């Protein structure tokens, strides 16, 4: 009986480890915005600022381009002329914000997201 129990415990541990290996947890920051990005089967983003915590619904939409990033309802757009990054969340009430960042900050941010996504 104890051999069977230890075998079942080993199998349970193996399945738990396999499930954990599929999960991705990543945090990245752009000025005062902190993004926690998780993935099990779909992507989920949590945005934290000084005044706000927004938890996005799970989505399969994760697009990283040189001047924009979209994760579900969250959209970041970079404007080269002004160095502004505009944040827009398409929901019932909607959220809009902006920060100013230089080229290197934006490039590091985009590179970290591409690495997370596996590009």
PDB file of C-alpha atoms in Angstrom:
ATOM      1  CA  UNK A   1       0.000   0.000   0.000  1.00  0.00           C
ATOM      2  CA  UNK A   2       2.772   2.470   0.864  1.00  0.00           C
ATOM      3  CA  UNK A   3       4.478   1.795  -2.503  1.00  0.00           C
ATOM      4  CA  UNK A   4       1.292   2.673  -4.310  1.00  0.00           C
ATOM      5  CA  UNK A   5       0.847   5.807  -2.226  1.00  0.00           C
ATOM      6  CA  UNK A   6       4.393   6.998  -2.916  1.00  0.00           C
ATOM      7  CA  UNK A   7       3.918   6.266  -6.647  1.00  0.00           C
ATOM      8  CA  UNK A   8       0.727   8.363  -6.687  1.00  0.00           C
ATOM      9  CA  UNK A   9       2.511  11.162  -4.803  1.00  0.00           C
ATOM     10  CA  UNK A  10       5.322  11.126  -7.367  1.00  0.00           C
ATOM     11  CA  UNK A  11       2.828  11.274 -10.239  1.00  0.00           C
ATOM     12  CA  UNK A  12       0.961  14.120  -8.561  1.00  0.00           C
ATOM     13  CA  UNK A  13       4.222  16.019  -8.061  1.00  0.00           C
ATOM     14  CA  UNK A  14       5.146  15.448 -11.719  1.00  0.00           C
ATOM     15  CA  UNK A  15       1.818  16.806 -12.960  1.00  0.00           C
ATOM     16  CA  UNK A  16       2.129  19.830 -10.673  1.00  0.00           C
ATOM     17  CA  UNK A  17       5.640  20.548 -12.014  1.00  0.00           C
ATOM     18  CA  UNK A  18       4.428  20.211 -15.620  1.00  0.00           C
ATOM     19  CA  UNK A  19       1.609  22.675 -14.972  1.00  0.00           C
ATOM     20  CA  UNK A  20       4.031  25.161 -13.383  1.00  0.00           C
ATOM     21  CA  UNK A  21       6.415  24.941 -16.326  1.00  0.00           C
ATOM     22  CA  UNK A  22       3.613  26.041 -18.674  1.00  0.00           C
ATOM     23  CA  UNK A  23       2.885  29.111 -16.556  1.00  0.00           C
ATOM     24  CA  UNK A  24       4.727  32.353 -17.262  1.00  0.00           C
ATOM     25  CA  UNK A  25       4.900  35.199 -14.797  1.00  0.00           C
ATOM     26  CA  UNK A  26       6.661  38.388 -15.812  1.00  0.00           C
ATOM     27  CA  UNK A  27       6.810  41.901 -14.402  1.00  0.00           C
ATOM     28  CA  UNK A  28       8.020  44.897 -16.351  1.00  0.00           C
ATOM     29  CA  UNK A  29       7.863  48.605 -15.695  1.00  0.00           C
ATOM     30  CA  UNK A  30       7.489  51.664 -17.895  1.00  0.00           C
ATOM     31  CA  UNK A  31       7.853  54.828 -15.798  1.00  0.00           C
ATOM     32  CA  UNK A  32       5.124  54.660 -13.128  1.00  0.00           C
ATOM     33  CA  UNK A  33       3.231  51.802 -14.806  1.00  0.00           C
ATOM     34  CA  UNK A  34       3.964  48.289 -13.531  1.00  0.00           C
ATOM     35  CA  UNK A  35       2.728  45.452 -15.731  1.00  0.00           C
ATOM     36  CA  UNK A  36       2.413  41.909 -14.387  1.00  0.00           C
ATOM     37  CA  UNK A  37       1.850  39.536 -17.273  1.00  0.00           C
ATOM     38  CA  UNK A  38       0.830  35.920 -16.655  1.00  0.00           C
ATOM     39  CA  UNK A  39       0.142  33.055 -18.962  1.00  0.00           C
ATOM     40  CA  UNK A  40      -1.367  29.673 -18.356  1.00  0.00           C
ATOM     41  CA  UNK A  41      -3.468  28.970 -21.413  1.00  0.00           C
ATOM     42  CA  UNK A  42      -4.246  32.641 -22.182  1.00  0.00           C
ATOM     43  CA  UNK A  43      -2.488  35.929 -21.432  1.00  0.00           C
ATOM     44  CA  UNK A  44      -3.546  38.084 -18.504  1.00  0.00           C
ATOM     45  CA  UNK A  45      -2.191  41.517 -17.605  1.00  0.00           C
ATOM     46  CA  UNK A  46      -2.358  43.387 -14.319  1.00  0.00           C
ATOM     47  CA  UNK A  47      -1.581  47.098 -14.442  1.00  0.00           C
ATOM     48  CA  UNK A  48      -0.530  48.901 -11.272  1.00  0.00           C
ATOM     49  CA  UNK A  49      -0.016  52.642 -10.871  1.00  0.00           C
ATOM     50  CA  UNK A  50       0.014  54.916  -7.834  1.00  0.00           C
ATOM     51  CA  UNK A  51      -3.763  55.343  -8.016  1.00  0.00           C
ATOM     52  CA  UNK A  52      -4.984  52.299  -9.894  1.00  0.00           C
ATOM     53  CA  UNK A  53      -4.886  48.527 -10.087  1.00  0.00           C
ATOM     54  CA  UNK A  54      -6.528  47.065 -13.186  1.00  0.00           C
ATOM     55  CA  UNK A  55      -6.814  43.339 -13.824  1.00  0.00           C
ATOM     56  CA  UNK A  56      -7.461  42.489 -17.449  1.00  0.00           C
ATOM     57  CA  UNK A  57      -9.530  39.497 -18.482  1.00  0.00           C
ATOM     58  CA  UNK A  58      -7.709  36.493 -19.928  1.00  0.00           C
ATOM     59  CA  UNK A  59      -7.100  36.874 -23.656  1.00  0.00           C
ATOM     60  CA  UNK A  60      -5.214  35.214 -26.488  1.00  0.00           C
ATOM     61  CA  UNK A  61      -4.462  38.628 -28.040  1.00  0.00           C
ATOM     62  CA  UNK A  62      -0.856  39.744 -27.395  1.00  0.00           C
ATOM     63  CA  UNK A  63       0.609  41.931 -30.153  1.00  0.00           C
ATOM     64  CA  UNK A  64       4.028  43.592 -29.839  1.00  0.00           C
ATOM     65  CA  UNK A  65       5.033  46.041 -32.577  1.00  0.00           C
ATOM     66  CA  UNK A  66       7.738  48.732 -32.655  1.00  0.00           C
ATOM     67  CA  UNK A  67       5.286  51.548 -31.826  1.00  0.00           C
ATOM     68  CA  UNK A  68       2.452  49.732 -30.062  1.00  0.00           C
ATOM     69  CA  UNK A  69       1.627  46.919 -27.663  1.00  0.00           C
ATOM     70  CA  UNK A  70      -1.781  45.320 -27.271  1.00  0.00           C
ATOM     71  CA  UNK A  71      -2.793  42.760 -24.676  1.00  0.00           C
ATOM     72  CA  UNK A  72      -6.527  42.239 -24.906  1.00  0.00           C
ATOM     73  CA  UNK A  73      -8.287  45.503 -23.997  1.00  0.00           C
ATOM     74  CA  UNK A  74      -5.022  47.261 -23.042  1.00  0.00           C
ATOM     75  CA  UNK A  75      -3.337  49.295 -25.772  1.00  0.00           C
ATOM     76  CA  UNK A  76      -0.050  51.211 -25.525  1.00  0.00           C
ATOM     77  CA  UNK A  77       0.864  53.535 -28.389  1.00  0.00           C
ATOM     78  CA  UNK A  78       4.166  55.400 -28.750  1.00  0.00           C
ATOM     79  CA  UNK A  79       4.274  58.767 -30.489  1.00  0.00           C
ATOM     80  CA  UNK A  80       7.753  59.544 -31.797  1.00  0.00           C
ATOM     81  CA  UNK A  81       7.328  63.306 -32.171  1.00  0.00           C
ATOM     82  CA  UNK A  82       6.475  63.900 -28.505  1.00  0.00           C
ATOM     83  CA  UNK A  83       8.003  60.764 -26.896  1.00  0.00           C
ATOM     84  CA  UNK A  84       4.603  60.121 -25.326  1.00  0.00           C
ATOM     85  CA  UNK A  85       3.330  56.648 -24.628  1.00  0.00           C
ATOM     86  CA  UNK A  86      -0.439  56.613 -24.409  1.00  0.00           C
ATOM     87  CA  UNK A  87      -2.259  53.937 -22.457  1.00  0.00           C
ATOM     88  CA  UNK A  88      -5.836  53.136 -23.372  1.00  0.00           C
ATOM     89  CA  UNK A  89      -8.019  50.424 -21.902  1.00  0.00           C
ATOM     90  CA  UNK A  90     -11.166  49.670 -23.889  1.00  0.00           C
ATOM     91  CA  UNK A  91     -13.751  48.788 -21.270  1.00  0.00           C
ATOM     92  CA  UNK A  92     -17.124  50.005 -20.079  1.00  0.00           C
ATOM     93  CA  UNK A  93     -15.651  53.051 -18.293  1.00  0.00           C
ATOM     94  CA  UNK A  94     -12.367  53.168 -20.163  1.00  0.00           C
ATOM     95  CA  UNK A  95      -9.014  54.299 -18.844  1.00  0.00           C
ATOM     96  CA  UNK A  96      -6.614  56.677 -20.541  1.00  0.00           C
ATOM     97  CA  UNK A  97      -3.222  57.890 -19.380  1.00  0.00           C
ATOM     98  CA  UNK A  98       0.142  58.901 -20.789  1.00  0.00           C
ATOM     99  CA  UNK A  99       3.811  59.089 -19.846  1.00  0.00           C
ATOM    100  CA  UNK A 100       6.857  60.511 -21.548  1.00  0.00           C
ATOM    101  CA  UNK A 101       9.795  58.162 -22.052  1.00  0.00           C
ATOM    102  CA  UNK A 102      12.902  58.149 -24.207  1.00  0.00           C
ATOM    103  CA  UNK A 103      13.783  55.726 -27.002  1.00  0.00           C
ATOM    104  CA  UNK A 104      15.907  53.449 -24.811  1.00  0.00           C
ATOM    105  CA  UNK A 105      13.193  53.009 -22.167  1.00  0.00           C
ATOM    106  CA  UNK A 106      10.604  52.108 -24.811  1.00  0.00           C
ATOM    107  CA  UNK A 107      12.995  49.757 -26.619  1.00  0.00           C
ATOM    108  CA  UNK A 108      13.836  47.927 -23.366  1.00  0.00           C
ATOM    109  CA  UNK A 109      10.136  47.620 -22.564  1.00  0.00           C
ATOM    110  CA  UNK A 110       9.275  46.248 -26.031  1.00  0.00           C
ATOM    111  CA  UNK A 111      12.282  43.882 -25.974  1.00  0.00           C
ATOM    112  CA  UNK A 112      11.229  42.432 -22.613  1.00  0.00           C
ATOM    113  CA  UNK A 113       7.704  41.807 -23.941  1.00  0.00           C
ATOM    114  CA  UNK A 114       9.025  40.180 -27.113  1.00  0.00           C
ATOM    115  CA  UNK A 115      11.233  37.922 -25.009  1.00  0.00           C
ATOM    116  CA  UNK A 116       8.279  36.981 -22.833  1.00  0.00           C
ATOM    117  CA  UNK A 117       6.183  36.223 -25.884  1.00  0.00           C
ATOM    118  CA  UNK A 118       8.994  34.192 -27.441  1.00  0.00           C
ATOM    119  CA  UNK A 119       9.694  36.360 -30.471  1.00  0.00           C
TER     120      UNK A 119
END
